[in-house]
XYZ file of C-alpha atoms in Angstrom:
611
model
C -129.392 -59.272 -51.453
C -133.652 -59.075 -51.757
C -134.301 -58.429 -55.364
C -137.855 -56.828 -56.056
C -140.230 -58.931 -57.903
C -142.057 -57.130 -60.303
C -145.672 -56.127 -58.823
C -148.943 -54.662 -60.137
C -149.409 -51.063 -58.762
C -152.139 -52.433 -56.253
C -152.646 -52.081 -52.165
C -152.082 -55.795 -52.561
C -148.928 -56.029 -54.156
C -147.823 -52.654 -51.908
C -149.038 -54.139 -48.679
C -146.797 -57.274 -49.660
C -144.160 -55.700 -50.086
C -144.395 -53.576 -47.080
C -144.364 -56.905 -45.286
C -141.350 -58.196 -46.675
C -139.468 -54.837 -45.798
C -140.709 -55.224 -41.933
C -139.531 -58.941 -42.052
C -136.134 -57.906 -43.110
C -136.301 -54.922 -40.667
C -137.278 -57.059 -37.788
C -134.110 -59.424 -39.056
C -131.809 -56.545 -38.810
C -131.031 -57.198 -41.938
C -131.266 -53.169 -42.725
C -129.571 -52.594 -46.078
C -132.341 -55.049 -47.649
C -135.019 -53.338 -45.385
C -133.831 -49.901 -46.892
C -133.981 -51.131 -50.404
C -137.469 -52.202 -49.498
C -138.693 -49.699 -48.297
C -137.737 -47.107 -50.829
C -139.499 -49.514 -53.149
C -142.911 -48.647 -50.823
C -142.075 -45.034 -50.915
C -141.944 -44.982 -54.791
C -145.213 -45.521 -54.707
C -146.843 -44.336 -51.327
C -144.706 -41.536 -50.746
C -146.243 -40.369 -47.699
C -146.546 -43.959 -45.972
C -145.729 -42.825 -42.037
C -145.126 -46.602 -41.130
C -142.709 -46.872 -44.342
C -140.974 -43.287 -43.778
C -140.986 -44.251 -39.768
C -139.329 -47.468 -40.384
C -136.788 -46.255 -42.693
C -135.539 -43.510 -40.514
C -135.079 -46.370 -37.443
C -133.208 -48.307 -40.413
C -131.094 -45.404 -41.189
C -130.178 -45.029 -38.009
C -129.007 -48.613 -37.855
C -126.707 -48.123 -40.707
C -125.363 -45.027 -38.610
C -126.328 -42.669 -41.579
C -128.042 -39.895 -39.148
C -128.989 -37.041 -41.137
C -130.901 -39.125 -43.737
C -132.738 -40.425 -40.526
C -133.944 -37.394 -39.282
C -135.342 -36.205 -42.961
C -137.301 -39.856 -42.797
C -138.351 -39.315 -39.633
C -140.018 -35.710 -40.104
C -141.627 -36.853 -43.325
C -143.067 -39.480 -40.945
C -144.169 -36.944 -38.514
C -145.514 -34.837 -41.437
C -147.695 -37.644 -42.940
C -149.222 -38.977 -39.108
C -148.641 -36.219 -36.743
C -151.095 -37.450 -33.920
C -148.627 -40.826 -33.791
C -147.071 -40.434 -30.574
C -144.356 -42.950 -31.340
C -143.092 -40.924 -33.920
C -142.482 -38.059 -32.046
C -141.120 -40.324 -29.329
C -138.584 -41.417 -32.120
C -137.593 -38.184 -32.884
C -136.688 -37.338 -29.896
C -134.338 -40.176 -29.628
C -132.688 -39.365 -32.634
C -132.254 -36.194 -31.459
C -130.852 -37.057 -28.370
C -128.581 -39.569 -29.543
C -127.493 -36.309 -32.059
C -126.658 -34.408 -29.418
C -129.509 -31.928 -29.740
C -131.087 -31.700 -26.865
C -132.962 -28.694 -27.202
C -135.752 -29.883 -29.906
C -135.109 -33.710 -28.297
C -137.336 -32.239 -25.170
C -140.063 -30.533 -27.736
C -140.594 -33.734 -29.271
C -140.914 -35.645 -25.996
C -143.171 -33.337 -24.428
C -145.354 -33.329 -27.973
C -145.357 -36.754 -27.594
C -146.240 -36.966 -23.946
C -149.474 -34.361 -24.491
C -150.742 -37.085 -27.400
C -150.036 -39.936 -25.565
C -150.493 -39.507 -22.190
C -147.730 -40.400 -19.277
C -145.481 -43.149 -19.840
C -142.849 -44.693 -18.348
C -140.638 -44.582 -21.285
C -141.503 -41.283 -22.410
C -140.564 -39.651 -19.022
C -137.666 -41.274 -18.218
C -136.093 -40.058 -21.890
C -137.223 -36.410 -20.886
C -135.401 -36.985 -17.857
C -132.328 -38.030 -19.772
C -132.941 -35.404 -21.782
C -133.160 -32.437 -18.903
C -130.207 -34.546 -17.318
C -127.728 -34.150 -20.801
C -128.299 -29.875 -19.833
C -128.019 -29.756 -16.399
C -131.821 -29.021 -15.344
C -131.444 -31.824 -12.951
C -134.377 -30.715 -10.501
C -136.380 -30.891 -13.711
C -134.852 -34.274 -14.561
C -135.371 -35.705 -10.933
C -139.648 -35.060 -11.351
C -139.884 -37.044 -14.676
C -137.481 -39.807 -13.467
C -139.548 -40.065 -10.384
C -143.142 -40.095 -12.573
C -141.723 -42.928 -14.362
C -140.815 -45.085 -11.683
C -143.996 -44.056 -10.340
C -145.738 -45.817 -13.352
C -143.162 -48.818 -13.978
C -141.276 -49.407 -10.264
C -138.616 -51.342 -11.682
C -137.508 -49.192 -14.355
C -134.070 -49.613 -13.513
C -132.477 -46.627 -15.965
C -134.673 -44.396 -14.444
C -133.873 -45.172 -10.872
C -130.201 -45.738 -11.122
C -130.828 -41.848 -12.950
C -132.048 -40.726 -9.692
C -129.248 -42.355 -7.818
C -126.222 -40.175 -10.142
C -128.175 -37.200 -9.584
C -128.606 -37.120 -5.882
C -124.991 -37.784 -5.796
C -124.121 -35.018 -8.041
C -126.194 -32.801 -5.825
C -124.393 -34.159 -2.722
C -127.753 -35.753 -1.340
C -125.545 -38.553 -0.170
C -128.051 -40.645 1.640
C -130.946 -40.663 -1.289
C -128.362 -41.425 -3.482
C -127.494 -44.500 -1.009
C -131.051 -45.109 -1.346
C -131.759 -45.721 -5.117
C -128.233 -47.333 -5.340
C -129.644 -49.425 -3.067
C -132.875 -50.330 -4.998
C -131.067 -50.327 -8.256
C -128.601 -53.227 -6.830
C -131.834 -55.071 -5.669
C -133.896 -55.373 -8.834
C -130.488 -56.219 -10.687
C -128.676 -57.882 -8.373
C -125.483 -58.794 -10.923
C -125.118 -55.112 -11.400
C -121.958 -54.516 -10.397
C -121.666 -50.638 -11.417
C -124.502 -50.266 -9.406
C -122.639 -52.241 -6.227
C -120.336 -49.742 -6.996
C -122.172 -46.589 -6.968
C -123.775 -47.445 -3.628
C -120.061 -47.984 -2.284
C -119.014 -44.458 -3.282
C -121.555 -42.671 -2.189
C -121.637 -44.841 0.965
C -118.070 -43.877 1.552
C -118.340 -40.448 0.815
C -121.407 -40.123 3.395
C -118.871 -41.891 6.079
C -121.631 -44.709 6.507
C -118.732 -46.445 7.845
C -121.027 -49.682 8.873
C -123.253 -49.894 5.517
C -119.845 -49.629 3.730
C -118.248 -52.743 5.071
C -121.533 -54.240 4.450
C -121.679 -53.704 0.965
C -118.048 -54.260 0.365
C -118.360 -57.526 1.592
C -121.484 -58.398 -0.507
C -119.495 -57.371 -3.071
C -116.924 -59.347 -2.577
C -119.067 -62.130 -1.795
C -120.998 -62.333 -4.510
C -118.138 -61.892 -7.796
C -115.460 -64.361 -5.415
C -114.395 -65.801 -8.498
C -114.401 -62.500 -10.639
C -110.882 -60.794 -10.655
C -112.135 -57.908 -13.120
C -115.088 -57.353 -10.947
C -112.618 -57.039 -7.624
C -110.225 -54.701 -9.986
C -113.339 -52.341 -10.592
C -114.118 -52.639 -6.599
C -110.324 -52.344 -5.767
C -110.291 -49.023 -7.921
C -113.592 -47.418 -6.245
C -112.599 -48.025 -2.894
C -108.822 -46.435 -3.459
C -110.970 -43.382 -5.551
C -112.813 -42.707 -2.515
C -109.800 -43.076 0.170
C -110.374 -46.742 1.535
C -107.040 -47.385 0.804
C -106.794 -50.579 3.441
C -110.161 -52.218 1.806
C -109.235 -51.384 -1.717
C -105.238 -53.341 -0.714
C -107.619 -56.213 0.692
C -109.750 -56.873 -2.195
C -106.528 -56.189 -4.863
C -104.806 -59.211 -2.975
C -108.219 -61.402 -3.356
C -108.190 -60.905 -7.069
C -104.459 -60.914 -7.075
C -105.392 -64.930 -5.604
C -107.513 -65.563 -8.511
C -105.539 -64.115 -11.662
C -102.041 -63.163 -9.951
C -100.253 -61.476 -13.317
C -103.172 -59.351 -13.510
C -101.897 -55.558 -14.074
C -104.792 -53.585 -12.613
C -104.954 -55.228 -9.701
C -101.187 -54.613 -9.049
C -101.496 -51.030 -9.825
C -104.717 -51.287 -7.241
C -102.366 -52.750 -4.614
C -99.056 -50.446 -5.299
C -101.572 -47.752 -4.925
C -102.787 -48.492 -1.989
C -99.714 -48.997 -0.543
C -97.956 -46.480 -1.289
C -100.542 -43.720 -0.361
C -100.535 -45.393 2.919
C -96.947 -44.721 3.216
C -95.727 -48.413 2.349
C -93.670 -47.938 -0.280
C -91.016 -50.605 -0.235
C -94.405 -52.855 -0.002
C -95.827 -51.311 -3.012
C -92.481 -51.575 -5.270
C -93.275 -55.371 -6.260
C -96.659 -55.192 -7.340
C -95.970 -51.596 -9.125
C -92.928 -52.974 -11.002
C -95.392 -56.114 -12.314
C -97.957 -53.550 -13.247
C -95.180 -51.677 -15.292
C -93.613 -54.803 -17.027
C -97.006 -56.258 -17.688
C -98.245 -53.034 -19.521
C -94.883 -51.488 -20.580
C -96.683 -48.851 -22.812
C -98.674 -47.673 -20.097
C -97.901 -44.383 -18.570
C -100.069 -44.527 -15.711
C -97.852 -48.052 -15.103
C -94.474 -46.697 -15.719
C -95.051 -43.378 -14.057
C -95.577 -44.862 -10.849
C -93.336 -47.251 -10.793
C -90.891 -44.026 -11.475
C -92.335 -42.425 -8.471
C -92.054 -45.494 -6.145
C -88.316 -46.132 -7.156
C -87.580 -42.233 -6.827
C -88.833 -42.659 -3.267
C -86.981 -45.660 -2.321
C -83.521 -44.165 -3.691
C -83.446 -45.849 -6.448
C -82.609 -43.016 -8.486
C -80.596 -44.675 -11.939
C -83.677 -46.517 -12.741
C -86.782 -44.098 -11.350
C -85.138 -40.975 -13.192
C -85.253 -43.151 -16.602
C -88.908 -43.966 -16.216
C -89.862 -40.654 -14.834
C -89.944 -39.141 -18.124
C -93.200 -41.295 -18.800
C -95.088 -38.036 -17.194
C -95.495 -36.256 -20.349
C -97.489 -39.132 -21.268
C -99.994 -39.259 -19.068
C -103.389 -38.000 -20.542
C -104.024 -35.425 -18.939
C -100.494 -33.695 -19.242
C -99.526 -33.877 -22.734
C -102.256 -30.884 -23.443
C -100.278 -28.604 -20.693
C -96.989 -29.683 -21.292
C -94.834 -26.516 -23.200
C -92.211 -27.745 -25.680
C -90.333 -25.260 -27.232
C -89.097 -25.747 -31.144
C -85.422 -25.690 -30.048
C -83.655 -28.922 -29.743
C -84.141 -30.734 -26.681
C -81.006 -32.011 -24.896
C -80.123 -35.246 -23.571
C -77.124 -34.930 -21.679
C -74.424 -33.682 -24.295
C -71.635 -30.825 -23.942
C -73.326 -27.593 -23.036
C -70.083 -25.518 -22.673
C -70.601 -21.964 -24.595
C -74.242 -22.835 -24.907
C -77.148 -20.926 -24.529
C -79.645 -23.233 -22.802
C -83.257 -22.291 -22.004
C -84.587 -24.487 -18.850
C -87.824 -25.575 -18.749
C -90.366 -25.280 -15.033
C -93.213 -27.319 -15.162
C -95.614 -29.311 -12.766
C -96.139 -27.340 -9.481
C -94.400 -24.294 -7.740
C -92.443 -26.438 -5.402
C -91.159 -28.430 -8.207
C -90.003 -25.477 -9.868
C -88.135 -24.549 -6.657
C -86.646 -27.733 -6.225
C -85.456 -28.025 -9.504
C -83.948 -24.601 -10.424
C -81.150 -25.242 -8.922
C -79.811 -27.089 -12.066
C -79.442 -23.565 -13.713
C -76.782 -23.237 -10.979
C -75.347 -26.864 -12.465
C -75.526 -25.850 -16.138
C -74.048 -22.298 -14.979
C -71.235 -23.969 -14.255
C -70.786 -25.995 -16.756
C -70.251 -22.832 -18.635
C -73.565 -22.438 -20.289
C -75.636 -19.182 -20.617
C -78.932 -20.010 -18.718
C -82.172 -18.450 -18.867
C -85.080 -20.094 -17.716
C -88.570 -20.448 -18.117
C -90.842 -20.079 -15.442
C -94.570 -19.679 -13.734
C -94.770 -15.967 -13.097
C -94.558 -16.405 -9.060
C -90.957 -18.311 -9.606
C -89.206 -15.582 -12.021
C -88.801 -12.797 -9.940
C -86.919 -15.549 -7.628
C -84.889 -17.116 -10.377
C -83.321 -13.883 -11.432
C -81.474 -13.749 -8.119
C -79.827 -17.034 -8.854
C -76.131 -16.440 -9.746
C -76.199 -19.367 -12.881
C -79.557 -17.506 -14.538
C -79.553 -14.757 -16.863
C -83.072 -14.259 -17.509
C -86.046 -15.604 -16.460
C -89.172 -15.545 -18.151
C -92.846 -16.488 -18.122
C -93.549 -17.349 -21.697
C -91.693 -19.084 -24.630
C -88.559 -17.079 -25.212
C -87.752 -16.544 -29.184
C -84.593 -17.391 -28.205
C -82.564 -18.995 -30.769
C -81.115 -21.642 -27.997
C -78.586 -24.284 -28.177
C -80.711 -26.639 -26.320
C -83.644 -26.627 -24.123
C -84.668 -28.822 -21.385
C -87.522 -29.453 -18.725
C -86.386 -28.956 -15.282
C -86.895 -32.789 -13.782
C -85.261 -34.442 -16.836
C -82.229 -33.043 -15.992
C -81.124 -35.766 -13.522
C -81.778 -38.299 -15.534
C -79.222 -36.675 -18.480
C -76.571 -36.052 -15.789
C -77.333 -39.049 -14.156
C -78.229 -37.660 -10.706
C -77.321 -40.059 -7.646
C -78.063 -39.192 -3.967
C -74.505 -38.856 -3.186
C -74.623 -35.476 -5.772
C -77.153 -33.630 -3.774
C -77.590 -31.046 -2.755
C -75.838 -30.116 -5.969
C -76.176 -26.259 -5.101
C -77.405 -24.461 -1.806
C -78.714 -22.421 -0.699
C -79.831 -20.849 -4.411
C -82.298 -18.280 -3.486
C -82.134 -15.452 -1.593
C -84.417 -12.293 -0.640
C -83.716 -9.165 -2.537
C -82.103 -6.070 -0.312
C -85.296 -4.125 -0.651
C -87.545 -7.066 0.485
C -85.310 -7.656 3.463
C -85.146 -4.204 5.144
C -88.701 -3.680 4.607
C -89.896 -7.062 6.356
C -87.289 -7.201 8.709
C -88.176 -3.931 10.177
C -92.127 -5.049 10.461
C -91.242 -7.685 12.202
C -88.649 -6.455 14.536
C -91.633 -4.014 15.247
C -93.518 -6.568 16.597
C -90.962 -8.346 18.131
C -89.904 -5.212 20.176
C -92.134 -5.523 23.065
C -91.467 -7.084 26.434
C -93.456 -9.883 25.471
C -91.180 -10.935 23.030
C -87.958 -10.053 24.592
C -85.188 -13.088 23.976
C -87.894 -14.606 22.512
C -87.763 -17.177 18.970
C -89.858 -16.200 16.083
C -91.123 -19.529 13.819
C -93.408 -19.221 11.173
C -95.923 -21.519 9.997
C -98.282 -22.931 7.309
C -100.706 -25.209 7.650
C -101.973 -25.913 4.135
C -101.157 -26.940 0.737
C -103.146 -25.733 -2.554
C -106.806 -27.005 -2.435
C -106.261 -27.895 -5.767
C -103.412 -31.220 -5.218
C -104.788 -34.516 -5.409
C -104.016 -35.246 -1.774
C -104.189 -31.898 -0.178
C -106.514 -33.417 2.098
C -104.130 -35.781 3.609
C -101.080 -33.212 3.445
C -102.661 -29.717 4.747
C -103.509 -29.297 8.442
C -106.666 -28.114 10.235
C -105.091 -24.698 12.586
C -106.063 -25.639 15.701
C -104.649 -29.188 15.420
C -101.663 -26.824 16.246
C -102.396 -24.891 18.818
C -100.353 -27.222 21.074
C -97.361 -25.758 19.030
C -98.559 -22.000 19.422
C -98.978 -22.365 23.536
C -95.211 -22.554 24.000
C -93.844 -20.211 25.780
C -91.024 -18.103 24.429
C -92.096 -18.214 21.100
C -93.631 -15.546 19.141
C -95.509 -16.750 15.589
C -95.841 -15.266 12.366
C -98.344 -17.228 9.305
C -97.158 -16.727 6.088
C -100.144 -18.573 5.055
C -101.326 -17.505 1.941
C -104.661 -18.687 -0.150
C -108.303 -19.445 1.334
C -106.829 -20.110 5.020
C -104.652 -16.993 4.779
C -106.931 -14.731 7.738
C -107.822 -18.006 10.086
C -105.092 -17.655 12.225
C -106.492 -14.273 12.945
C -109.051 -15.567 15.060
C -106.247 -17.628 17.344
C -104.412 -14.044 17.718
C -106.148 -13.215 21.261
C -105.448 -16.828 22.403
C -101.201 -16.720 21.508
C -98.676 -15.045 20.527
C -99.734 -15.513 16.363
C -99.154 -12.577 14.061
C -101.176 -12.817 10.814
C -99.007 -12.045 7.399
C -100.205 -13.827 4.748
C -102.340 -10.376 4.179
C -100.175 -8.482 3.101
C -97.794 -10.756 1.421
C -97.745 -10.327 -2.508
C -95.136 -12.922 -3.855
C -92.613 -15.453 -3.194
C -90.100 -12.749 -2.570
C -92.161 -11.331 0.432
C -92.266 -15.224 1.881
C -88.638 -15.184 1.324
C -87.692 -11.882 3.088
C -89.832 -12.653 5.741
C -88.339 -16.418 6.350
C -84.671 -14.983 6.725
C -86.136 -12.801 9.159
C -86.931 -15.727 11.285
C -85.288 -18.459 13.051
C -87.404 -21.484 11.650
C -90.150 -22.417 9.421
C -92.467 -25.229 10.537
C -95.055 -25.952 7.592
C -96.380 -28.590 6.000
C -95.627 -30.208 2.183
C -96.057 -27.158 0.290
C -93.881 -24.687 -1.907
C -92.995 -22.446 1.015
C -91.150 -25.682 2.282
C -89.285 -26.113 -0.641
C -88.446 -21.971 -0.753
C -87.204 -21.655 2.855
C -84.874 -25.000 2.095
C -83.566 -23.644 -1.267
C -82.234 -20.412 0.850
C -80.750 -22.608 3.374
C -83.044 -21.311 5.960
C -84.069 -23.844 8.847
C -87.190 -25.545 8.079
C -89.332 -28.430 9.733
C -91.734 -30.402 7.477
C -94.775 -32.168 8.366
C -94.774 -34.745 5.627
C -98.047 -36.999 5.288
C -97.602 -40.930 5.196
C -98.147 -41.105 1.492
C -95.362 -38.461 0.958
C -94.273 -37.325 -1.957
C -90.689 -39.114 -3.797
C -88.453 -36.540 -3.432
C -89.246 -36.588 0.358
C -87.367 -40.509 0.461
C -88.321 -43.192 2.835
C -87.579 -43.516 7.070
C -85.643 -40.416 7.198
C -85.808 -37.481 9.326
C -83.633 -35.131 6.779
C -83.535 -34.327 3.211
C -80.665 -34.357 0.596
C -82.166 -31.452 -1.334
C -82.196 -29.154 1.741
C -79.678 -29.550 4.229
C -81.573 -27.284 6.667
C -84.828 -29.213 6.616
C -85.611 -31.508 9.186
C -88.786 -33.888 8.337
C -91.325 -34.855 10.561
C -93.345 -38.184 9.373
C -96.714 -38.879 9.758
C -96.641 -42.812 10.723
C -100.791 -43.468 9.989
C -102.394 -41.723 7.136
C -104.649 -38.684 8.460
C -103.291 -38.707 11.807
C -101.511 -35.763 12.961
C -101.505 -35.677 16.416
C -98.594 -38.143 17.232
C -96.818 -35.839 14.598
C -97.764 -32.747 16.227
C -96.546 -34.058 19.645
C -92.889 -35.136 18.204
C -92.826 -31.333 16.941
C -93.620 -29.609 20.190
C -91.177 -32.018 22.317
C -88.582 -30.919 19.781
C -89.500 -27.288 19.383
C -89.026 -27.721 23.733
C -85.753 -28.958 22.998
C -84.820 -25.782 19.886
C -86.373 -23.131 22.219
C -84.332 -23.872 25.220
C -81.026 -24.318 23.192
C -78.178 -21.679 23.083
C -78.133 -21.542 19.423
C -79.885 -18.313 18.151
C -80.983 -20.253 15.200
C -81.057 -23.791 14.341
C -79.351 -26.252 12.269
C -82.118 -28.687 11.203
C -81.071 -31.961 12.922
């Protein structure tokens, strides 16, 4: 370490050392700087080069507070030094104060004039609180000085993107990539927003640059492979996952990239190799293993994808939702005389589906309750195996507790078990009478005489990750509605609930989503009917859990429990699937319905079996 030679209390001596602390400084050799430049301060306390200096050291040696205190004493001893206030602002910034980051900034701009630099770290700072119309004029004056500030342009591009001002965010992508050509995040941000704006032609342009230019760069095609399945080019993303697959085949991302791809497009036996090598090459990944669970679970494969299922409670962004009560958790022993609390989780149709193991541990001769999201419980406590059902942590005490979807791993679940009970559910008394004399009401009229009444839904929960590709514009249907002989009711419910209002002078379509309040409504109103048709949503999985006849459109990248190539479903007997063969095309789909609801209509049965 520097030792400090002895000196004479002189400018001289003072100004010698000062330039012995800025040679270690500009070094980086900081701790030496700092024990310099105290040395200065002992003696020229208010030295604004000396305090400036050893704030920027400070800051170096990640010791933040004792920064700031340097740098106002440096702002205290030369306040008309713009850099100094520039500094501060930095500090600030990088302190997460944003608020007195922009005074100091804007002091510093009024002593110094415009600058590039200045107003593109006021931008940053009016980006960090959201003023982003603020942020946008001080990005723009700083390109205006310096065009090639490249911070301050790729700025502009994440902005107009967050704003949804697709094509100017296209366009500063686009300059971005030019002045740094080996960019490849900013490659990347001009394919997402490129995709997003459906610039269809542009996009397989700058794919193919992409490509082009990092051949020979398997992380760069991972990072391209993931952007392109993020924003739904699931074909492109497969192509460039293979092309890195040629370069660095046992690489795990670019597996995951391809079983991805594939299997949203509905390929799933094609996706199983490369998802099983992305789950033995990271074996404490969840992401990894999940999937993998999820692709053998659709195949059939049942032993092994119910053993690696339970890597969903890892997943990041579960284990802060997931409930675990303090009883112990059971894994498959005795339950006879037990009291057993079972545990709903993940979405409304999974709670449906999986319920029915209450009926299972019922008969086992275990004392069930359960615990449920509110819309399931008033369900549940029809069930014959379930004593009570409720909506928060029970205080129990409990023999054992269990989540719903572990359970067929513990009593190791095969195909040939299902349905294991049915039907499970059924509409209260009450609930019945009342809907089933509204609807005979409507049905009364000559109209309707001898006529079959199907209900429908058209879409999922906005908020599923692939709603998009699983919910149904309305009028895609209307060749369903035009059939004669058929009179139908929505039980749509959510932010589509009223549109089929505006079909009701068109056909025979009878809007009830309204004045439905709960599950048990749905359900009195579906065993008033003679079939459901609907699309992958929790309705589906309520009409086939009371044995009711059901059709389901189910999207190519279908969900596991929904199997592969068949037209029926072990958990519901009375559901017949209908499969989407092309991802986002539902008209083929919508044509095999109406040929077979032809077929229904015309058939002696009053109601229908689902095959």
């Amino acid at each position: 370490m520097f030792r400090i030679p002895r000196f004479n209390n002189d400018d001289t001596d003072v100004d010698a050392l000062v330039a012995r602390a800025d040679a270690f400084f500009s070094a980086r050799r900081m701790t030496d700087a700092i024990v310099a430049y105290r040395q200065v301060l002992s003696v020229r306390p208010r030295d604004a080069h000396a305090l400036h200096r050893m704030g920027l050291a400070c800051v170096h040696t990640d010791d933040m507070e004792r920064a700031r205190g340097y740098m106002e004493q440096a702002r205290q001893a030369a306040p008309d030094r713009p850099e100094l206030w520039e500094h501060a602002g930095l500090l600030a910034a990088l302190m997460g104060d944003h608020e007195p980051a922009e005074a100091f900034y804007r002091r510093a701009i009024s002593l110094a004039g415009s600058t590039a630099s200045l107003h593109r770290n006021l931008g940053d700072c009016l980006r960090q609180t959201g003023r982003l119309t603020e942020a946008m004029i001080h990005y723009e004056t700083s390109i205006g000085i310096d065009p090639r500030l490249h911070h301050a342009i790729r700025a502009l591009a994440r902005i107009h993107a967050q704003l949804g001002q697709l094509d100017s965010a296209a366009h500063y992508w686009r300059s971005a990539w030019t002045l740094e050509p080996a960019s490849l995040n900013d490659g990347l941000g001009l394919i997402a927003v490129l995709a997003k704006a459906g610039r269809t032609h542009q996009l397989g342009n700058t794919i193919t640059q992409i490509r082009t230019r990092f051949a020979g760069d398997a992380a760069a095609l991972k990072a391209l492979a993931f952007v392109l399945n993020t924003n739904d080019r699931f074909n492109d993303a497969l192509s460039v996952a293979r092309q890195g697959l040629a370069i660095d085949p046992h690489h795990p991302l670019l597996h995951h990239n391809a079983a991805r791809a594939l299997s949203i497009c509905g390929k799933i036996a094609e996706s199983r190799p490369h998802s099983m090598e992305a789950a033995q090459l990271l074996p404490d990944n969840p992401h990894m293993q999940f999937h993998l669970a999820s692709v053998l679970l659709g195949l059939g494969e049942f032993a092994e994808g119910w053993k690696r299922y339970k890597w969903f409670y890892d997943l990041p962004d579960r284990q802060k939702e997931t409930v675990r009560p303090i009883f112990r958790e059971w894994n498959g022993e005795s339950v006879v005389g037990c009291r057993f609390l079972l545990v709903g989780e993940q979405g409304l149709g999974d709670e449906i589906q999986f319920i029915r193991f209450a009926e299972w541990l019922h008969r086992q001769e275990a004392t069930v309750d359960v615990l449920v999201s509110k819309p399931i419980a008033e369900l549940a406590t029809s069930m014959t195996g379930v004593q009570t059902a409720f909506t928060t942590v029970p205080p129990g005490p409990y023999d054992y507790w269990c989540y719903m979807i572990r359970m067929p791993e513990h009593i190791k679940l095969d195909i040939s078990m299902l349905p294991v009970a049915m039907p499970y559910l059924t509409a209260t008394p009450d609930k019945s009478r009342q809907w089933r004399s509204r609807i005979e009401a409507i049905s009364s009229g000559r109209r309707h005489a001898n006529g079959k009444r199907v209900g429908i839904v058209w879409a999922g929960s906005p908020n599923h990750v692939l709603d998009r590709y699983r919910s149904i514009r309305l009028d895609a249907l209307k060749p369903l509605f035009g059939l004669a002989g058929v009179t139908w009711y929505s039980v749509q419910k959510g932010n589509h609930e009223r549109e089929s209002e505006s079909l009701a002078h068109e056909y025979d379509l009878h809007t009830l989503g309204p004045a439905v309040n709960d599950f048990t409504d749905t359900l009195a109103i579906l065993q008033t009917l003679d079939l459901l048709i609907t699309v992958d949503t929790s309705v589906a999985h309520l009409a086939g859990a009371a044995g009711l006849p059901v059709w389901v459109l189910v999207p190519a990248y279908s969900e596991w429990r929904w199997l592969t190539n068949r037209t029926d479903s072990p958990w519901y007997p009375s559901m017949r699937l209908f499969r989407q063969r092309e991802l986002a095309e539902w008209d083929p789909v919508v044509k095999e319905v109406q040929a077979a609801l032809q077929l229904w209509r015309d058939a002696p049965a009053t109601r229908l079996c689902a095959h």
